[in-house]
Tab-separated table of C-alpha atoms in Angstrom:
chain	number	residue	atom	x	y	z
A	608	MET	CA	23.240	-25.322	-0.480
A	609	SER	CA	19.495	-24.815	-0.037
A	610	ARG	CA	17.631	-22.699	-2.540
A	611	GLY	CA	17.127	-19.071	-1.541
A	612	ARG	CA	19.921	-19.047	1.054
A	613	LYS	CA	22.401	-16.235	0.560
A	614	ARG	CA	25.975	-17.393	0.007
A	615	LYS	CA	28.391	-16.094	2.628
A	616	SER	CA	31.959	-15.853	1.403
A	617	GLU	CA	34.961	-15.880	3.745
A	618	LYS	CA	37.105	-14.263	1.101
A	619	GLY	CA	39.410	-11.572	2.437
A	620	GLN	CA	38.281	-12.005	6.053
A	621	PHE	CA	41.748	-11.453	7.525
A	622	SER	CA	43.683	-8.402	8.633
A	623	ALA	CA	46.919	-7.196	7.065
A	624	GLU	CA	48.631	-7.332	10.472
A	625	SER	CA	47.844	-11.025	11.066
A	626	MET	CA	49.015	-11.935	7.562
A	627	LYS	CA	52.249	-9.969	8.034
A	628	ASN	CA	53.006	-11.677	11.360
A	629	ALA	CA	52.335	-15.097	9.841
A	630	VAL	CA	54.677	-14.428	6.883
A	631	ILE	CA	57.411	-13.223	9.260
A	632	ALA	CA	56.950	-16.355	11.399
A	633	VAL	CA	57.484	-18.564	8.332
A	634	LEU	CA	60.437	-16.702	6.748
A	635	ARG	CA	62.285	-15.305	9.775
A	636	GLY	CA	60.861	-17.267	12.660
A	637	GLU	CA	59.742	-16.393	16.168
A	638	ASP	CA	62.440	-16.484	18.847
A	639	GLY	CA	64.781	-18.010	16.292
A	640	VAL	CA	62.393	-20.864	15.393
A	641	LYS	CA	60.746	-20.836	11.988
A	642	LEU	CA	57.209	-22.141	11.725
A	643	SER	CA	55.840	-24.186	8.890
A	644	ILE	CA	53.171	-22.639	6.719
A	645	ARG	CA	50.511	-24.948	8.081
A	646	LYS	CA	51.374	-24.247	11.747
A	647	ALA	CA	51.589	-20.489	11.146
A	648	ALA	CA	48.218	-20.536	9.410
A	649	GLN	CA	46.695	-22.433	12.339
A	650	LYS	CA	48.230	-20.071	14.893
A	651	TYR	CA	47.050	-16.861	13.229
A	652	GLY	CA	43.690	-18.175	12.013
A	653	LEU	CA	44.463	-18.017	8.290
A	654	LYS	CA	43.797	-20.267	5.336
A	655	PHE	CA	46.748	-22.479	4.444
A	656	GLN	CA	46.517	-21.759	0.698
A	657	THR	CA	46.220	-18.006	1.236
A	658	LEU	CA	49.248	-17.867	3.535
A	659	GLN	CA	51.253	-19.977	1.102
A	660	ARG	CA	50.514	-17.521	-1.705
A	661	TYR	CA	51.675	-14.532	0.339
A	662	VAL	CA	54.820	-16.360	1.496
A	663	SER	CA	55.698	-17.153	-2.136
A	664	LYS	CA	55.248	-13.496	-3.102
A	665	GLN	CA	57.526	-12.331	-0.276
A	666	ARG	CA	60.208	-14.925	-1.156
A	667	ALA	CA	60.216	-13.750	-4.765
A	668	THR	CA	60.900	-10.154	-3.676
A	669	PRO	CA	62.816	-10.440	-0.381
A	670	ASN	CA	64.023	-6.812	-0.425
A	671	GLU	CA	60.577	-5.298	-1.044
A	672	GLU	CA	57.616	-5.034	1.287
A	673	ILE	CA	54.501	-6.389	-0.389
A	674	SER	CA	50.901	-5.590	0.468
A	675	MET	CA	49.466	-8.011	3.003
A	676	ALA	CA	45.809	-7.381	2.113
A	677	PRO	CA	43.694	-8.169	-0.962
A	678	LYS	CA	43.659	-5.566	-3.712
A	679	TYR	CA	39.917	-5.311	-3.887
A	680	LYS	CA	39.994	-1.519	-3.855
A	681	SER	CA	42.079	-1.378	-7.021
A	682	ARG	CA	39.331	-3.274	-8.847
A	683	LEU	CA	36.510	-0.906	-7.905
A	684	ILE	CA	34.686	0.882	-10.709
A	685	PHE	CA	34.553	4.188	-8.799
A	686	ASN	CA	36.821	5.559	-6.106
A	687	ARG	CA	35.618	6.666	-2.691
A	688	GLU	CA	34.913	10.284	-3.675
A	689	GLU	CA	32.958	9.243	-6.751
A	690	GLU	CA	30.863	6.770	-4.797
A	691	SER	CA	30.206	9.439	-2.152
A	692	SER	CA	28.812	11.773	-4.810
A	693	LEU	CA	26.551	8.961	-6.056
A	694	ALA	CA	25.371	8.219	-2.509
A	695	GLU	CA	24.653	11.901	-1.865
A	696	TYR	CA	22.606	12.064	-5.069
A	697	LEU	CA	20.529	9.048	-4.020
A	698	ILE	CA	19.843	10.503	-0.582
A	699	THR	CA	18.802	13.860	-2.045
A	700	CYS	CA	16.387	12.179	-4.473
A	701	SER	CA	14.820	10.200	-1.613
A	702	LYS	CA	14.305	13.402	0.403
A	703	MET	CA	12.503	14.861	-2.610
A	704	CYS	CA	10.110	11.857	-2.609
A	705	TYR	CA	11.542	10.660	-5.912
A	706	GLY	CA	13.909	7.987	-4.655
A	707	LYS	CA	15.575	5.514	-6.986
A	708	SER	CA	14.677	1.831	-6.993
A	709	THR	CA	17.430	-0.772	-7.067
A	710	LYS	CA	16.949	-1.214	-10.815
A	711	ASP	CA	17.056	2.546	-11.444
A	712	PHE	CA	20.146	2.812	-9.255
A	713	ARG	CA	21.991	0.108	-11.208
A	714	GLU	CA	21.108	1.787	-14.495
A	715	LEU	CA	22.292	5.128	-13.088
A	716	ALA	CA	25.620	3.597	-12.014
A	717	PHE	CA	26.148	2.194	-15.501
A	718	GLU	CA	25.296	5.543	-17.066
A	719	MET	CA	27.722	7.320	-14.724
A	720	ALA	CA	30.488	4.849	-15.606
A	721	LYS	CA	29.804	5.375	-19.311
A	722	MET	CA	29.841	9.159	-18.949
A	723	ASN	CA	33.256	9.014	-17.276
A	724	ASN	CA	34.665	6.353	-19.635
A	725	LYS	CA	35.158	3.876	-16.823
A	726	GLU	CA	36.123	0.306	-17.578
A	727	VAL	CA	33.193	-1.910	-16.590
A	728	PRO	CA	32.612	-5.688	-16.669
A	729	GLU	CA	31.115	-7.269	-19.765
A	730	SER	CA	27.888	-8.070	-17.898
A	731	TRP	CA	27.311	-4.344	-17.358
A	732	GLN	CA	27.505	-3.725	-21.090
A	733	ARG	CA	25.259	-6.660	-21.858
A	734	ASN	CA	22.535	-5.771	-19.334
A	735	MET	CA	22.922	-1.977	-19.604
A	736	ARG	CA	23.073	-1.742	-15.814
A	737	ALA	CA	25.424	-2.484	-12.909
A	738	GLY	CA	25.470	-5.923	-11.358
A	739	VAL	CA	23.719	-6.967	-8.172
A	740	ASP	CA	27.036	-7.921	-6.545
A	741	TRP	CA	28.410	-4.440	-7.183
A	742	MET	CA	25.272	-2.850	-5.716
A	743	GLN	CA	25.561	-4.961	-2.564
A	744	GLY	CA	29.205	-3.973	-2.224
A	745	PHE	CA	28.291	-0.309	-2.741
A	746	LEU	CA	25.758	-0.486	0.104
A	747	LYS	CA	28.388	-2.032	2.387
A	748	ARG	CA	30.951	0.634	1.527
A	749	ASN	CA	28.394	3.413	1.962
A	750	PRO	CA	26.379	2.541	5.094
A	751	GLN	CA	24.525	5.879	4.958
A	752	VAL	CA	22.475	4.448	2.063
A	753	ARG	CA	19.966	1.699	2.806
A	754	ILE	CA	17.040	0.099	0.996
A	755	HIS	CA	13.763	1.272	2.550
A	756	GLN	CA	10.080	0.650	1.901
A	757	PRO	CA	8.733	4.179	1.282
A	758	GLU	CA	5.430	5.515	2.526
A	759	ALA	CA	2.994	6.974	0.033
A	760	CYS	CA	3.073	10.785	-0.063
A	761	SER	CA	0.415	12.575	-2.093
A	762	LEU	CA	1.472	15.238	-4.567
A	763	SER	CA	-0.637	17.798	-2.709
A	764	ARG	CA	1.245	17.183	0.539
A	765	ALA	CA	4.613	17.285	-1.213
A	766	THR	CA	3.717	20.524	-3.002
A	767	SER	CA	2.183	22.438	-0.094
A	768	PHE	CA	4.959	22.066	2.460
A	769	ASN	CA	7.251	24.775	1.083
A	770	LYS	CA	9.084	27.723	2.584
A	771	HIS	CA	6.574	30.258	1.374
A	772	ASN	CA	3.564	28.609	3.038
A	773	VAL	CA	5.440	27.782	6.224
A	774	GLY	CA	6.815	31.324	6.399
A	775	ILE	CA	3.321	32.812	6.156
A	776	PHE	CA	2.090	30.502	8.927
A	777	PHE	CA	4.867	31.497	11.314
A	778	GLU	CA	4.319	35.187	10.531
A	779	ASN	CA	0.627	34.837	11.386
A	780	LEU	CA	1.490	32.927	14.562
A	781	LYS	CA	4.039	35.551	15.591
A	782	SER	CA	1.462	38.291	15.021
A	783	ALA	CA	-1.002	36.404	17.239
A	784	TYR	CA	1.622	36.032	19.995
A	785	ASN	CA	2.188	39.793	20.038
A	786	ARG	CA	-1.471	40.471	20.884
A	787	SER	CA	-1.239	39.441	24.527
A	788	GLU	CA	1.422	38.785	27.147
A	789	SER	CA	-0.539	35.771	28.431
A	790	PHE	CA	0.720	33.706	25.498
A	791	CYS	CA	4.299	33.647	26.797
A	792	ASP	CA	3.933	30.580	29.031
A	793	GLY	CA	1.914	28.443	26.591
A	794	THR	CA	-1.086	27.938	28.850
A	795	ARG	CA	-3.341	29.897	26.464
A	796	ILE	CA	-2.144	28.199	23.243
A	797	TYR	CA	-4.279	25.274	22.062
A	798	ASN	CA	-4.350	22.868	19.147
A	799	LEU	CA	-7.539	21.210	17.881
A	800	ASP	CA	-7.815	18.342	15.422
A	801	GLU	CA	-10.087	15.413	14.571
A	802	THR	CA	-9.176	11.768	14.160
A	803	ALA	CA	-11.141	8.716	13.066
A	804	THR	CA	-12.081	6.095	15.661
A	805	THR	CA	-13.884	3.201	13.988
A	806	THR	CA	-15.421	-0.005	15.229
A	807	VAL	CA	-12.837	-2.047	13.293
A	808	GLN	CA	-9.326	-2.011	14.679
A	809	LYS	CA	-6.041	-2.698	12.943
A	810	PRO	CA	-4.943	-6.114	14.284
A	811	LYS	CA	-1.583	-6.366	16.009
A	812	LYS	CA	0.954	-9.135	15.486
A	813	VAL	CA	0.101	-12.519	17.005
A	814	LEU	CA	1.924	-15.779	17.620
A	815	ALA	CA	1.178	-18.624	15.205
A	816	SER	CA	2.778	-21.767	13.831
A	817	LYS	CA	5.905	-21.349	11.744
A	818	GLY	CA	5.301	-21.522	8.005
A	819	SER	CA	1.633	-20.533	8.198
A	820	LYS	CA	0.537	-18.990	4.921
A	821	GLN	CA	-2.337	-16.987	6.355
A	822	VAL	CA	-2.996	-15.879	9.923
A	823	SER	CA	-6.193	-13.972	10.754
A	824	LYS	CA	-7.603	-12.152	13.748
A	825	CYS	CA	-11.228	-11.396	14.529
A	826	THR	CA	-12.598	-7.886	13.986
A	827	SER	CA	-16.108	-6.481	14.325
A	828	GLY	CA	-16.635	-6.125	10.577
A	829	GLU	CA	-15.017	-5.538	7.219
A	830	ARG	CA	-14.940	-1.742	7.164
A	831	GLY	CA	-16.480	-0.530	10.419
A	832	THR	CA	-18.506	2.520	11.410
A	833	LEU	CA	-16.863	5.933	11.778
A	834	VAL	CA	-16.983	7.965	14.983
A	835	THR	CA	-15.035	11.224	14.793
A	836	THR	CA	-13.079	12.163	17.916
A	837	CYS	CA	-11.984	15.801	18.252
A	838	CYS	CA	-9.124	16.362	20.716
A	839	ILE	CA	-7.898	19.667	22.140
A	840	VAL	CA	-4.481	20.069	23.809
A	841	SER	CA	-2.539	22.959	25.301
A	842	ALA	CA	1.113	23.873	24.824
A	843	SER	CA	1.510	23.598	28.606
A	844	GLY	CA	0.871	19.846	28.367
A	845	ASN	CA	-2.776	19.770	29.441
A	846	SER	CA	-5.706	18.378	27.470
A	847	LEU	CA	-9.352	19.421	27.404
A	848	PRO	CA	-12.270	16.954	27.300
A	849	PRO	CA	-12.716	15.734	23.710
A	850	ALA	CA	-15.778	15.945	21.491
A	851	MET	CA	-17.181	12.851	19.742
A	852	VAL	CA	-19.388	12.884	16.636
A	853	PHE	CA	-21.613	9.800	16.189
A	854	PRO	CA	-23.361	8.743	12.959
A	855	ARG	CA	-26.899	9.097	14.249
A	856	LYS	CA	-29.905	11.390	13.845
A	857	ASN	CA	-30.655	11.759	17.543
A	858	TYR	CA	-28.136	11.990	20.378
A	859	LYS	CA	-28.436	9.700	23.407
A	860	GLU	CA	-26.487	10.271	26.606
A	861	HIS	CA	-25.363	6.667	26.876
A	862	MET	CA	-23.302	7.056	23.679
A	863	ILE	CA	-20.429	8.612	25.672
A	864	ASN	CA	-20.406	6.120	28.533
A	865	GLY	CA	-16.791	5.454	29.494
A	866	ALA	CA	-15.452	8.543	27.697
A	867	PRO	CA	-13.260	11.100	29.541
A	868	ALA	CA	-15.158	13.274	31.976
A	869	GLY	CA	-16.738	16.295	30.311
A	870	THR	CA	-16.741	14.771	26.806
A	871	LEU	CA	-19.078	16.528	24.370
A	872	GLY	CA	-21.349	14.190	22.405
A	873	LEU	CA	-22.614	15.228	18.939
A	874	VAL	CA	-24.432	13.519	16.078
A	875	THR	CA	-24.364	13.938	12.295
A	876	SER	CA	-25.731	11.824	9.487
A	877	ASN	CA	-22.374	10.213	8.620
A	878	GLY	CA	-20.208	10.789	11.706
A	879	TRP	CA	-18.132	13.533	10.069
A	880	MET	CA	-17.514	16.950	11.580
A	881	THR	CA	-19.739	19.631	10.033
A	882	GLY	CA	-19.974	23.394	10.336
A	883	GLU	CA	-23.043	23.207	12.536
A	884	ALA	CA	-21.469	20.630	14.825
A	885	PHE	CA	-18.242	22.629	15.104
A	886	ILE	CA	-20.150	25.574	16.558
A	887	SER	CA	-20.945	23.350	19.537
A	888	VAL	CA	-17.276	22.328	19.684
A	889	MET	CA	-16.239	25.998	19.769
A	890	LYS	CA	-18.654	26.655	22.645
A	891	HIS	CA	-17.225	23.565	24.378
A	892	PHE	CA	-13.701	24.938	23.935
A	893	ILE	CA	-14.633	28.401	25.209
A	894	LYS	CA	-16.267	26.881	28.271
A	895	HIS	CA	-13.335	24.665	29.320
A	896	SER	CA	-10.536	27.071	28.339
A	897	GLY	CA	-12.177	30.100	29.971
A	898	SER	CA	-11.471	32.258	26.947
A	899	THR	CA	-12.672	35.881	27.203
A	900	MET	CA	-11.760	39.189	25.639
A	901	GLU	CA	-9.700	39.988	28.736
A	902	ASN	CA	-8.058	36.539	28.807
A	903	PRO	CA	-7.767	35.478	25.146
A	904	THR	CA	-6.592	32.165	23.725
A	905	ILE	CA	-4.946	31.001	20.492
A	906	LEU	CA	-6.562	28.039	18.751
A	907	ILE	CA	-4.465	26.359	16.050
A	908	CYS	CA	-6.383	24.118	13.656
A	909	ASP	CA	-6.448	23.135	10.000
A	910	ASN	CA	-8.423	25.143	7.452
A	911	HIS	CA	-11.189	22.608	6.874
A	912	GLU	CA	-14.428	24.259	5.797
A	913	SER	CA	-16.228	23.080	8.945
A	914	HIS	CA	-13.804	25.119	11.092
A	915	LEU	CA	-14.230	28.423	9.259
A	916	THR	CA	-17.943	29.113	9.051
A	917	ILE	CA	-19.146	32.672	9.649
A	918	GLU	CA	-20.982	31.680	12.837
A	919	THR	CA	-17.834	30.012	14.252
A	920	ILE	CA	-15.616	32.991	13.450
A	921	ASP	CA	-18.071	35.454	14.992
A	922	LEU	CA	-18.339	33.307	18.121
A	923	ALA	CA	-14.538	33.146	18.396
A	924	LYS	CA	-14.175	36.926	18.031
A	925	GLN	CA	-16.772	37.608	20.716
A	926	ASN	CA	-14.954	35.377	23.208
A	927	GLY	CA	-11.332	36.303	22.538
A	928	VAL	CA	-10.376	33.173	20.567
A	929	ILE	CA	-7.673	33.885	17.967
A	930	ILE	CA	-7.887	31.197	15.273
A	931	VAL	CA	-4.617	30.471	13.430
A	932	THR	CA	-5.033	28.016	10.569
A	933	LEU	CA	-2.343	25.678	9.258
A	934	PRO	CA	-1.320	25.644	5.577
A	935	PRO	CA	-3.124	22.976	3.526
A	936	HIS	CA	-1.617	19.474	3.632
A	937	CYS	CA	1.031	20.452	6.210
A	938	SER	CA	-0.466	18.838	9.303
A	939	ASN	CA	2.194	16.100	9.359
A	940	LYS	CA	4.833	18.771	10.089
A	941	LEU	CA	2.946	21.579	11.835
A	942	GLN	CA	0.053	19.904	13.694
A	943	PRO	CA	1.183	19.035	17.268
A	944	LEU	CA	-1.531	16.386	17.674
A	945	ASP	CA	-0.503	14.648	14.451
A	946	ILE	CA	3.201	14.794	15.274
A	947	SER	CA	3.372	13.157	18.690
A	948	VAL	CA	-0.080	12.386	20.103
A	949	TYR	CA	-2.303	10.627	17.597
A	950	GLN	CA	0.127	7.807	16.838
A	951	PRO	CA	0.178	6.510	20.444
A	952	PHE	CA	-3.526	7.371	20.751
A	953	LYS	CA	-4.446	5.089	17.841
A	954	ALA	CA	-2.128	2.359	19.123
A	955	TYR	CA	-3.784	2.434	22.550
A	956	TYR	CA	-7.220	2.575	20.923
A	957	ASN	CA	-6.488	-0.549	18.860
A	958	THR	CA	-5.274	-2.309	21.992
A	959	ALA	CA	-8.452	-1.332	23.855
A	960	VAL	CA	-10.650	-2.653	21.027
A	961	ASP	CA	-8.640	-5.905	20.952
A	962	SER	CA	-9.087	-6.271	24.692
A	963	TRP	CA	-12.850	-5.638	24.462
A	964	LEU	CA	-13.284	-8.277	21.737
A	965	LEU	CA	-11.209	-10.722	23.765
A	966	HIS	CA	-13.481	-10.292	26.782
A	967	HIS	CA	-16.642	-10.420	24.641
A	968	PRO	CA	-16.044	-13.294	22.201
A	969	GLY	CA	-18.577	-13.546	19.412
A	970	THR	CA	-19.945	-10.027	20.059
A	971	PRO	CA	-19.171	-7.254	17.564
A	972	LEU	CA	-18.060	-3.864	18.851
A	973	THR	CA	-20.528	-1.070	18.028
A	974	ILE	CA	-20.441	2.718	18.259
A	975	TYR	CA	-21.808	2.463	21.800
A	976	GLN	CA	-18.511	0.915	22.991
A	977	VAL	CA	-16.231	3.313	21.071
A	978	ALA	CA	-16.392	5.952	23.829
A	979	GLN	CA	-15.138	3.411	26.375
A	980	CYS	CA	-12.120	2.554	24.209
A	981	VAL	CA	-11.489	6.243	23.494
A	982	GLY	CA	-11.466	6.918	27.238
A	983	ILE	CA	-8.700	4.349	27.776
A	984	ALA	CA	-6.614	5.629	24.858
A	985	HIS	CA	-7.119	9.287	25.778
A	986	GLU	CA	-5.855	8.785	29.309
A	987	ARG	CA	-2.712	6.942	28.185
A	988	ALA	CA	-1.777	9.006	25.110
A	989	MET	CA	-2.588	12.561	26.245
A	990	THR	CA	0.403	12.844	28.546
A	991	PRO	CA	2.244	16.143	29.132
A	992	ALA	CA	5.406	14.725	27.585
A	993	ASN	CA	3.666	13.747	24.341
A	994	ILE	CA	1.755	17.004	24.054
A	995	LYS	CA	4.754	19.246	24.727
A	996	ALA	CA	6.854	17.261	22.251
A	997	GLY	CA	4.322	17.965	19.498
A	998	PHE	CA	4.388	21.725	20.081
A	999	ARG	CA	8.174	21.725	20.315
A	1000	ARG	CA	8.782	19.649	17.172
A	1001	SER	CA	6.426	21.845	15.135
A	1002	GLY	CA	8.153	25.057	16.227
A	1003	ILE	CA	4.905	26.500	17.641
A	1004	PHE	CA	5.943	26.607	21.301
A	1005	PRO	CA	8.611	27.550	22.078
A	1006	PHE	CA	8.361	29.684	18.945
A	1007	ASN	CA	11.010	28.659	16.402
A	1008	ASN	CA	10.455	29.717	12.806
A	1009	ASN	CA	13.886	28.391	11.773
A	1010	LEU	CA	13.179	24.846	12.909
A	1011	PHE	CA	12.891	23.345	9.429
A	1012	THR	CA	16.048	22.981	7.361
A	1013	ASP	CA	16.631	22.884	3.615
A	1014	ASP	CA	16.354	19.092	3.683
A	1015	ASP	CA	12.807	19.372	5.044
A	1016	PHE	CA	11.776	21.553	2.108
A	1017	LEU	CA	13.419	19.462	-0.605
A	1018	VAL	CA	10.118	17.636	-1.046
A	1019	SER	CA	8.547	20.814	-2.495
A	1020	TYR	CA	11.438	21.660	-4.821
A	1021	VAL	CA	10.057	19.553	-7.692
A	1022	THR	CA	6.908	21.663	-8.016
A	1023	ASP	CA	8.091	24.890	-6.406
A	1024	ARG	CA	6.580	27.638	-8.552
A	1025	ALA	CA	9.016	30.171	-7.132
A	1026	TYR	CA	11.516	28.704	-9.581
A	1027	ASP	CA	9.246	29.731	-12.472
A	1028	ASN	CA	7.782	33.044	-11.331
A	1029	ASP	CA	10.074	34.710	-8.761
A	1030	LEU	CA	13.316	34.565	-10.722
A	1031	PRO	CA	14.338	37.582	-12.797
A	1032	SER	CA	13.209	37.581	-16.417
A	1033	ALA	CA	16.810	37.496	-17.619
A	1034	VAL	CA	17.377	34.178	-15.876
A	1035	GLN	CA	14.162	32.763	-17.316
A	1036	GLU	CA	15.237	33.886	-20.778
A	1037	GLN	CA	18.574	32.218	-20.247
A	1038	ASP	CA	16.907	28.947	-19.283
A	1039	GLU	CA	14.589	29.089	-22.271
A	1040	ASN	CA	17.542	29.567	-24.612
A	1041	GLU	CA	19.286	26.586	-22.980
A	1042	ALA	CA	22.240	28.715	-21.966
A	1043	GLU	CA	24.644	27.299	-19.425
A	1044	PRO	CA	23.208	28.011	-15.951
A	1045	SER	CA	25.173	28.458	-12.775
A	1046	SER	CA	26.070	25.473	-10.592
A	1047	SER	CA	23.257	26.272	-8.158
A	1048	THR	CA	19.960	28.125	-8.145
A	1049	ASN	CA	18.851	30.212	-5.193
A	1050	LEU	CA	15.145	29.640	-4.580
A	1051	THR	CA	13.821	32.544	-2.555
A	1052	SER	CA	10.474	33.498	-1.154
A	1053	PRO	CA	9.120	36.784	0.180
A	1054	HIS	CA	10.803	35.815	3.483
A	1055	ASP	CA	14.541	36.451	3.378
A	1056	GLU	CA	15.308	33.927	6.103
A	1057	PHE	CA	13.907	31.132	3.950
A	1058	SER	CA	16.240	30.313	1.061
A	1059	ILE	CA	17.329	27.035	-0.439
A	1060	GLN	CA	20.317	26.019	-2.494
A	1061	ILE	CA	19.619	23.234	-5.003
A	1062	PRO	CA	22.356	22.095	-7.400
A	1063	GLN	CA	21.232	22.348	-11.023
A	1064	PRO	CA	22.443	20.148	-13.879
A	1065	PRO	CA	24.810	22.178	-16.062
A	1066	SER	CA	24.401	22.306	-19.794
A	1067	HIS	CA	26.299	19.776	-21.890
A	1068	LYS	CA	27.215	22.347	-24.523
A	1069	CYS	CA	30.913	22.561	-25.339
A	1070	ASP	CA	33.079	25.129	-27.079
A	1071	GLN	CA	33.931	22.638	-29.810
A	1072	PRO	CA	30.953	22.132	-32.141
A	1073	ASP	CA	32.050	18.664	-33.192
A	1074	VAL	CA	31.759	17.282	-29.654
A	1075	SER	CA	28.164	16.316	-28.814
A	1076	SER	CA	28.386	15.001	-25.270
A	1077	PRO	CA	30.857	14.409	-22.410
A	1078	ALA	CA	30.848	10.707	-23.171
A	1079	SER	CA	32.436	11.341	-26.579
A	1080	ARG	CA	35.453	13.086	-25.068
A	1081	PRO	CA	38.501	11.001	-24.045
A	1082	PHE	CA	38.628	10.709	-20.284
A	1083	ASN	CA	41.858	11.473	-18.458
A	1084	SER	CA	42.930	11.950	-14.891
A	1085	LYS	CA	42.861	15.743	-15.197
A	1086	GLN	CA	39.282	15.826	-16.458
A	1087	GLN	CA	36.686	16.661	-13.854
A	1088	PHE	CA	34.486	13.798	-12.746
A	1089	ILE	CA	30.928	13.949	-14.099
A	1090	SER	CA	28.570	13.245	-11.208
A	1091	PRO	CA	24.862	12.331	-11.475
A	1092	ASN	CA	24.036	15.932	-10.557
A	1093	ASP	CA	25.700	17.012	-13.810
A	1094	PHE	CA	24.234	14.654	-16.391
A	1095	LYS	CA	21.014	13.515	-14.662
A	1096	GLY	CA	19.914	16.379	-12.477
A	1097	PHE	CA	17.016	16.324	-10.059
A	1098	PRO	CA	13.352	15.933	-11.045
A	1099	LYS	CA	11.673	19.243	-11.797
A	1100	ALA	CA	8.132	19.973	-12.949
A	1101	PRO	CA	7.862	22.217	-16.029
A	1102	ALA	CA	6.701	25.783	-15.675
A	1103	ARG	CA	3.004	26.387	-15.948
A	1104	LYS	CA	1.818	27.616	-19.317
A	1105	ASN	CA	0.540	31.157	-19.355
A	1106	GLY	CA	-2.638	31.045	-21.447
A	1107	ARG	CA	-3.351	34.758	-21.119
A	1108	LYS	CA	-2.741	36.836	-24.204
A	1109	PRO	CA	-0.514	39.876	-23.882
């Protein structure tokens, strides 16, 4: 067997029905003719030695019906219900952005077996964790659990997307909807956001020789030059001409050659959007959307400082633009452009840059060709289907403030300060005294429709003072199973210290 190749066992790869028919054919015969063990094994696709063992068992107990399948299940460490509770715990931890690695999972399985006084193999005791073979079998028996490569999620993003912040956003959006009847069809609801378009693309997969250790693809540079592209879309599926910010001191008209018709060209020292530049973007939006006091519009954007200058807010008020800002670090869930538009936009942009370099070998792509590539990507990505999907999946249009479930908010449970501040003082006192809490804690916010039920680890205190932990008690069939929720719990940040003196 070659090194690194996974061994595939054929053990137990037969059905109980085929084994039963083969045993009957050997002992009783088919149509009055008994078959030999070897012929019966060949007919029913079984191993000769395996069939012989089952025939011998049936001959030894002719009046009893024996099991015609391997007894693998009787040798499992945990039964189906216990493994389901372990799988549910793993899935919940992953939704909270604190998923368990394979090593942590094996150590948790060993700890759970020890807590419940389960009989485990000697290797588990020696290594203080479950074996790799058991873990692979667990994943096969519980297909809802899989090994994934997680994406990095900053603590700020995990903390900010909570029911309180999302509830405030939807209340503000609902209040804006009630200001005019023209918002009912979505034609006056817009979303604005910036994205980075650089001169260096992310290379796509290419064909190369098998076994190659390193495969490269040509780009214009190491890091590239930033050109900010600001897109504006409507809930009706339409898109307005974008605005592009170039890293230059003086603007030249040829910078936007090839861009979508009506594109606004701007310049800043570093290519980033600034407060002064955004005033021009707001005028650009008012011009193409036709926003007036008699025909107002709603503009949804993030709360970056460049979007909320005094001059921009005054200009919006004078022209009937109602600005609704998103909660910080929640654009991945509430920003329509981020949800369904920018991913295909960046994919098409990378393809356009690849195509340009292919047709201009040996020539680096500069900021003067970025507008051409943006024009190609904008036309292909800004489709009505993509735009409407972003508004629908964020709950903005059609309006749906109950779109996000408890699973979506599990990521903020670890640092949810409502657990520390909004609970009654009696409950906080009880937690501080390490009294036995209830099986679940109701995390509430000022919005009654937003509540979450998170199971809490119960205290390990017992009525008998001489018993220190559940592991020291003799385990019996009547004793309740101790799940990971009970002895491990979920990760929770400690309450903030109150430094103010009374």
